[in-house]
Amino acid sequence: MKMDKVYNIKYVDAYYTDKKNLGQTKLSLHEAWGYVKRNGNNIIITFIKKRLSNGQEESALGLIIPDTALISKKYEVKNKIPTNLKIGESIAVTWRDIVIFDSGDLRNDCSIMYTEGILFRIEKNHIVLKNPETVRTYPTPIRNHPIEKPCYYIIPTSFITDIIITK
Amino acid sequence: MMTAKKLLNKNNPENTIARVVFHNSFNEEYECAGVLMREKKDLIRVAFGAKNDKMVDYLDIKRSDIKSIDIINSSNIKRLY
């Protein structure tokens, strides 16, 4: 598929921190420019594309974001946070993460992450987990992300596909 | 090889969005589009990503590797947000 139009997208992202004293949390505004195509509920933005000798082209560097990451009313999603959750509870969150790819590791969909931790804070557009342990469950190989456990993980609510109470 | 003609107007409050076609040392051809951030005699810098209005992802391209640069009118940029 030809990608000719240049797009400007604005989106949010998850992040983690090793700060012991967390303070206020908020989601940063991310912005990207490039060529866009969709794959289901994934948005693929290509920064650099390679022009092939047969007239085709392929992505050489880019980003894949869940469509729910877009800062847009159009993509506003139903909140997946159960109303009975309490601060301090042990929970497990399944969520879709943003992926950076290059020609050596081409991807066309987001990673799926599973984070266990203590529910520390619920904000309008994100939740905070304390002492989180995060595993990337898709694609394989399954691995910890990050490898060392951070103090807190801040996850946009729009990324979340499931939450369960574990204890 | 492109001449070092200045395309970036630093008095313009809008970002200058450029489409750049260039090649690598194997003569493979690439294309990118992004914010033209810097123009020097021997290279340009094109940014793809920003966080809280600060550019964080960019590519420096040698002038000698550039085949073409086109400035894209902001009305031709699609917005997805």
mmCIF file of C-alpha atoms in Angstrom:
data_model
loop_
_atom_site.group_PDB
_atom_site.id
_atom_site.type_symbol
_atom_site.label_atom_id
_atom_site.label_comp_id
_atom_site.label_asym_id
_atom_site.label_seq_id
_atom_site.Cartn_x
_atom_site.Cartn_y
_atom_site.Cartn_z
ATOM 1 C CA MET A 1 0.000 0.000 0.000
ATOM 2 C CA LYS A 2 1.371 3.416 -1.019
ATOM 3 C CA MET A 3 1.876 5.880 1.809
ATOM 4 C CA ASP A 4 2.004 9.350 0.292
ATOM 5 C CA LYS A 5 0.097 11.664 2.607
ATOM 6 C CA VAL A 6 2.026 13.216 5.440
ATOM 7 C CA TYR A 7 0.296 13.097 8.803
ATOM 8 C CA ASN A 8 0.711 14.821 12.108
ATOM 9 C CA ILE A 9 -0.523 12.750 15.046
ATOM 10 C CA LYS A 10 -0.814 13.543 18.737
ATOM 11 C CA TYR A 11 -0.964 10.794 21.309
ATOM 12 C CA VAL A 12 -0.221 9.716 24.863
ATOM 13 C CA ASP A 13 2.131 7.006 26.105
ATOM 14 C CA ALA A 14 2.744 4.913 29.207
ATOM 15 C CA TYR A 15 5.898 5.445 31.251
ATOM 16 C CA TYR A 16 7.627 4.236 34.366
ATOM 17 C CA THR A 17 9.784 5.893 36.959
ATOM 18 C CA ASP A 18 12.296 4.945 39.619
ATOM 19 C CA LYS A 19 11.461 7.986 41.726
ATOM 20 C CA LYS A 20 10.568 6.949 45.268
ATOM 21 C CA ASN A 21 8.594 10.164 45.844
ATOM 22 C CA LEU A 22 6.297 10.203 42.888
ATOM 23 C CA GLY A 23 4.591 13.562 43.242
ATOM 24 C CA GLN A 24 2.002 14.589 40.658
ATOM 25 C CA THR A 25 1.580 12.409 37.596
ATOM 26 C CA LYS A 26 0.346 13.388 34.175
ATOM 27 C CA LEU A 27 0.564 12.084 30.647
ATOM 28 C CA SER A 28 2.948 13.828 28.294
ATOM 29 C CA LEU A 29 1.777 15.071 24.913
ATOM 30 C CA HIS A 30 3.586 13.199 22.161
ATOM 31 C CA GLU A 31 3.545 14.270 18.550
ATOM 32 C CA ALA A 32 4.814 12.569 15.411
ATOM 33 C CA TRP A 33 5.041 13.264 11.690
ATOM 34 C CA GLY A 34 5.146 10.660 8.948
ATOM 35 C CA TYR A 35 3.166 8.398 6.651
ATOM 36 C CA VAL A 36 0.192 6.649 8.218
ATOM 37 C CA LYS A 37 -1.654 3.429 7.589
ATOM 38 C CA ARG A 38 -4.046 1.418 9.707
ATOM 39 C CA ASN A 39 -3.959 -2.217 10.678
ATOM 40 C CA GLY A 40 -7.186 -2.912 12.562
ATOM 41 C CA ASN A 41 -7.006 -0.966 15.813
ATOM 42 C CA ASN A 42 -3.302 -0.209 15.298
ATOM 43 C CA ILE A 43 -2.008 2.977 13.696
ATOM 44 C CA ILE A 44 1.319 2.604 11.943
ATOM 45 C CA ILE A 45 3.257 5.799 11.390
ATOM 46 C CA THR A 46 6.314 5.458 9.175
ATOM 47 C CA PHE A 47 9.101 7.983 9.666
ATOM 48 C CA ILE A 48 11.429 6.648 6.966
ATOM 49 C CA LYS A 49 10.449 4.450 4.055
ATOM 50 C CA LYS A 50 12.688 2.630 1.632
ATOM 51 C CA ARG A 51 11.944 2.938 -2.060
ATOM 52 C CA LEU A 52 12.382 -0.421 -3.732
ATOM 53 C CA SER A 53 13.549 -0.915 -7.303
ATOM 54 C CA ASN A 54 10.178 -2.436 -8.304
ATOM 55 C CA GLY A 55 8.379 0.810 -7.417
ATOM 56 C CA GLN A 56 7.114 -0.522 -4.110
ATOM 57 C CA GLU A 57 8.102 0.881 -0.762
ATOM 58 C CA GLU A 58 8.539 -0.493 2.741
ATOM 59 C CA SER A 59 8.771 1.049 6.183
ATOM 60 C CA ALA A 60 12.292 1.394 7.493
ATOM 61 C CA LEU A 61 11.571 3.173 10.780
ATOM 62 C CA GLY A 62 8.362 3.997 12.551
ATOM 63 C CA LEU A 63 5.958 3.688 15.396
ATOM 64 C CA ILE A 64 2.835 1.654 16.062
ATOM 65 C CA ILE A 65 0.299 3.053 18.461
ATOM 66 C CA PRO A 66 -3.068 1.773 19.666
ATOM 67 C CA ASP A 67 -5.772 3.898 18.032
ATOM 68 C CA THR A 68 -6.976 4.646 21.561
ATOM 69 C CA ALA A 69 -3.684 6.475 22.234
ATOM 70 C CA LEU A 70 -4.714 9.308 19.930
ATOM 71 C CA ILE A 71 -5.703 12.525 21.612
ATOM 72 C CA SER A 72 -9.039 12.754 19.928
ATOM 73 C CA LYS A 73 -12.660 12.754 20.860
ATOM 74 C CA LYS A 74 -13.290 10.522 17.892
ATOM 75 C CA TYR A 75 -11.262 7.782 19.519
ATOM 76 C CA GLU A 76 -12.495 8.342 23.050
ATOM 77 C CA VAL A 77 -12.906 4.922 24.578
ATOM 78 C CA LYS A 78 -15.051 3.439 27.255
ATOM 79 C CA ASN A 79 -13.237 3.424 30.573
ATOM 80 C CA LYS A 80 -12.133 -0.126 31.365
ATOM 81 C CA ILE A 81 -11.518 0.553 35.058
ATOM 82 C CA PRO A 82 -13.968 -1.337 37.294
ATOM 83 C CA THR A 83 -15.750 0.976 39.716
ATOM 84 C CA ASN A 84 -15.115 -1.336 42.678
ATOM 85 C CA LEU A 85 -11.314 -0.982 42.566
ATOM 86 C CA LYS A 86 -9.730 0.385 45.721
ATOM 87 C CA ILE A 87 -6.418 2.132 46.192
ATOM 88 C CA GLY A 88 -3.927 -0.287 47.748
ATOM 89 C CA GLU A 89 -5.377 -3.381 46.102
ATOM 90 C CA SER A 90 -3.170 -5.793 44.186
ATOM 91 C CA ILE A 91 -4.240 -5.758 40.579
ATOM 92 C CA ALA A 92 -3.192 -7.097 37.206
ATOM 93 C CA VAL A 93 -3.596 -4.895 34.153
ATOM 94 C CA THR A 94 -3.519 -6.004 30.545
ATOM 95 C CA TRP A 95 -2.746 -3.181 28.139
ATOM 96 C CA ARG A 96 -1.545 -2.388 24.636
ATOM 97 C CA ASP A 97 1.821 -0.707 24.350
ATOM 98 C CA ILE A 98 3.388 1.527 21.706
ATOM 99 C CA VAL A 99 6.104 -0.069 19.563
ATOM 100 C CA ILE A 100 9.067 1.458 17.754
ATOM 101 C CA PHE A 101 10.161 -0.644 14.805
ATOM 102 C CA ASP A 102 12.872 -0.595 12.191
ATOM 103 C CA SER A 103 13.657 -2.575 9.076
ATOM 104 C CA GLY A 104 15.416 -5.250 11.140
ATOM 105 C CA ASP A 105 12.336 -5.818 13.275
ATOM 106 C CA LEU A 106 9.271 -4.928 11.209
ATOM 107 C CA ARG A 107 5.991 -5.000 13.103
ATOM 108 C CA ASN A 108 2.401 -4.227 12.244
ATOM 109 C CA ASP A 109 0.678 -4.355 15.623
ATOM 110 C CA CYS A 110 1.133 -3.194 19.197
ATOM 111 C CA SER A 111 2.678 -5.196 21.985
ATOM 112 C CA ILE A 112 0.470 -6.612 24.721
ATOM 113 C CA MET A 113 1.673 -6.059 28.265
ATOM 114 C CA TYR A 114 0.642 -7.573 31.586
ATOM 115 C CA THR A 115 1.452 -5.550 34.687
ATOM 116 C CA GLU A 116 0.937 -6.678 38.281
ATOM 117 C CA GLY A 117 1.247 -4.163 41.092
ATOM 118 C CA ILE A 118 -0.452 -2.188 43.824
ATOM 119 C CA LEU A 119 -3.054 0.300 42.662
ATOM 120 C CA PHE A 120 -1.558 3.567 43.872
ATOM 121 C CA ARG A 121 -3.609 6.216 42.088
ATOM 122 C CA ILE A 122 -6.526 6.595 39.700
ATOM 123 C CA GLU A 123 -6.576 9.776 37.606
ATOM 124 C CA LYS A 124 -8.939 10.888 34.858
ATOM 125 C CA ASN A 125 -6.765 9.549 32.030
ATOM 126 C CA HIS A 126 -4.261 7.214 33.726
ATOM 127 C CA ILE A 127 -3.642 4.879 36.606
ATOM 128 C CA VAL A 128 -0.494 4.439 38.668
ATOM 129 C CA LEU A 129 0.769 1.071 39.864
ATOM 130 C CA LYS A 130 3.329 0.824 42.655
ATOM 131 C CA ASN A 131 6.012 -1.881 42.664
ATOM 132 C CA PRO A 132 4.927 -3.027 39.222
ATOM 133 C CA GLU A 133 6.204 -6.060 37.403
ATOM 134 C CA THR A 134 5.511 -5.922 33.688
ATOM 135 C CA VAL A 135 5.743 -8.727 31.195
ATOM 136 C CA ARG A 136 5.381 -8.346 27.449
ATOM 137 C CA THR A 137 3.125 -11.240 26.526
ATOM 138 C CA TYR A 138 2.909 -10.488 22.798
ATOM 139 C CA PRO A 139 4.818 -10.896 20.628
ATOM 140 C CA THR A 140 7.000 -13.716 21.823
ATOM 141 C CA PRO A 141 9.527 -14.067 23.300
ATOM 142 C CA ILE A 142 7.792 -13.186 26.558
ATOM 143 C CA ARG A 143 10.016 -10.883 28.555
ATOM 144 C CA ASN A 144 10.060 -8.400 31.404
ATOM 145 C CA HIS A 145 9.740 -4.736 30.529
ATOM 146 C CA PRO A 146 11.696 -3.079 31.878
ATOM 147 C CA ILE A 147 14.057 -5.819 32.998
ATOM 148 C CA GLU A 148 14.594 -4.132 36.386
ATOM 149 C CA LYS A 149 11.393 -3.375 38.284
ATOM 150 C CA PRO A 150 10.708 0.371 38.475
ATOM 151 C CA CYS A 151 8.993 2.021 41.459
ATOM 152 C CA TYR A 152 5.874 3.082 39.550
ATOM 153 C CA TYR A 153 4.223 2.457 36.186
ATOM 154 C CA ILE A 154 1.877 5.092 34.759
ATOM 155 C CA ILE A 155 -0.567 3.585 32.273
ATOM 156 C CA PRO A 156 -3.097 5.581 30.208
ATOM 157 C CA THR A 157 -6.588 4.233 30.870
ATOM 158 C CA SER A 158 -7.226 4.242 27.114
ATOM 159 C CA PHE A 159 -4.490 1.573 26.705
ATOM 160 C CA ILE A 160 -6.113 -0.835 29.175
ATOM 161 C CA THR A 161 -8.008 -3.844 27.880
ATOM 162 C CA ASP A 162 -8.534 -5.666 31.179
ATOM 163 C CA ILE A 163 -8.051 -5.246 34.937
ATOM 164 C CA ILE A 164 -8.462 -7.923 37.585
ATOM 165 C CA ILE A 165 -7.985 -7.896 41.336
ATOM 166 C CA THR A 166 -5.347 -10.465 42.213
ATOM 167 C CA LYS A 167 -5.729 -10.633 46.024
ATOM 168 C CA MET B 1 23.654 16.815 -4.761
ATOM 169 C CA MET B 2 21.404 19.548 -3.382
ATOM 170 C CA THR B 3 22.663 23.081 -3.148
ATOM 171 C CA ALA B 4 22.657 24.623 0.311
ATOM 172 C CA LYS B 5 19.600 26.776 -0.406
ATOM 173 C CA LYS B 6 17.888 27.821 2.818
ATOM 174 C CA LEU B 7 14.358 26.504 3.200
ATOM 175 C CA LEU B 8 13.862 27.090 6.884
ATOM 176 C CA ASN B 9 12.315 30.417 7.873
ATOM 177 C CA LYS B 10 13.013 30.840 11.561
ATOM 178 C CA ASN B 11 10.607 33.795 11.749
ATOM 179 C CA ASN B 12 7.728 31.518 10.838
ATOM 180 C CA PRO B 13 5.940 30.396 14.035
ATOM 181 C CA GLU B 14 4.651 27.293 12.179
ATOM 182 C CA ASN B 15 6.762 24.185 11.788
ATOM 183 C CA THR B 16 8.300 23.736 8.354
ATOM 184 C CA ILE B 17 7.396 20.251 7.174
ATOM 185 C CA ALA B 18 9.659 18.758 4.530
ATOM 186 C CA ARG B 19 9.642 15.623 2.427
ATOM 187 C CA VAL B 20 13.212 14.486 1.778
ATOM 188 C CA VAL B 21 14.412 11.843 -0.659
ATOM 189 C CA PHE B 22 17.935 10.656 -0.013
ATOM 190 C CA HIS B 23 20.208 7.673 -0.487
ATOM 191 C CA ASN B 24 22.607 5.767 1.695
ATOM 192 C CA SER B 25 26.151 4.668 0.942
ATOM 193 C CA PHE B 26 24.805 1.576 -0.921
ATOM 194 C CA ASN B 27 22.795 3.925 -3.155
ATOM 195 C CA GLU B 28 19.528 2.613 -1.688
ATOM 196 C CA GLU B 29 16.827 5.254 -1.846
ATOM 197 C CA TYR B 30 14.805 6.421 1.154
ATOM 198 C CA GLU B 31 12.119 9.003 1.795
ATOM 199 C CA CYS B 32 11.127 10.698 5.012
ATOM 200 C CA ALA B 33 8.875 13.533 6.092
ATOM 201 C CA GLY B 34 9.089 15.615 9.215
ATOM 202 C CA VAL B 35 9.877 18.954 10.743
ATOM 203 C CA LEU B 36 12.852 20.695 9.191
ATOM 204 C CA MET B 37 14.782 21.731 12.264
ATOM 205 C CA ARG B 38 18.237 22.672 11.152
ATOM 206 C CA GLU B 39 19.973 23.584 7.910
ATOM 207 C CA LYS B 40 23.728 23.650 7.790
ATOM 208 C CA LYS B 41 26.051 23.840 4.848
ATOM 209 C CA ASP B 42 26.683 20.116 4.846
ATOM 210 C CA LEU B 43 23.560 18.629 6.498
ATOM 211 C CA ILE B 44 19.959 19.082 7.456
ATOM 212 C CA ARG B 45 18.025 17.762 10.467
ATOM 213 C CA VAL B 46 14.505 16.368 10.110
ATOM 214 C CA ALA B 47 12.502 15.582 13.246
ATOM 215 C CA PHE B 48 9.807 12.901 13.438
ATOM 216 C CA GLY B 49 8.755 12.971 17.048
ATOM 217 C CA ALA B 50 8.267 15.421 19.903
ATOM 218 C CA LYS B 51 7.425 15.117 23.577
ATOM 219 C CA ASN B 52 5.826 18.118 25.289
ATOM 220 C CA ASP B 53 6.840 20.261 22.293
ATOM 221 C CA LYS B 54 10.500 19.219 22.451
ATOM 222 C CA MET B 55 11.827 17.305 19.449
ATOM 223 C CA VAL B 56 13.152 13.925 20.528
ATOM 224 C CA ASP B 57 13.442 11.796 17.362
ATOM 225 C CA TYR B 58 15.302 13.146 14.379
ATOM 226 C CA LEU B 59 17.601 12.278 11.514
ATOM 227 C CA ASP B 60 20.610 14.203 10.268
ATOM 228 C CA ILE B 61 20.970 13.856 6.510
ATOM 229 C CA LYS B 62 24.102 14.847 4.641
ATOM 230 C CA ARG B 63 23.424 17.323 1.851
ATOM 231 C CA SER B 64 25.496 15.147 -0.457
ATOM 232 C CA ASP B 65 23.026 12.255 0.087
ATOM 233 C CA ILE B 66 19.908 14.303 -0.670
ATOM 234 C CA LYS B 67 18.148 13.867 -3.984
ATOM 235 C CA SER B 68 15.248 16.235 -3.336
ATOM 236 C CA ILE B 69 13.585 18.317 -0.644
ATOM 237 C CA ASP B 70 10.008 19.552 -0.899
ATOM 238 C CA ILE B 71 8.349 21.811 1.598
ATOM 239 C CA ILE B 72 4.788 20.655 2.309
ATOM 240 C CA ASN B 73 2.079 23.239 2.687
ATOM 241 C CA SER B 74 0.437 22.880 6.102
ATOM 242 C CA SER B 75 -2.985 22.571 4.437
ATOM 243 C CA ASN B 76 -1.768 19.334 2.859
ATOM 244 C CA ILE B 77 -0.844 17.726 6.158
ATOM 245 C CA LYS B 78 -3.489 15.421 7.545
ATOM 246 C CA ARG B 79 -4.094 15.580 11.248
ATOM 247 C CA LEU B 80 -4.978 12.564 13.284
ATOM 248 C CA TYR B 81 -5.943 13.846 16.699
#
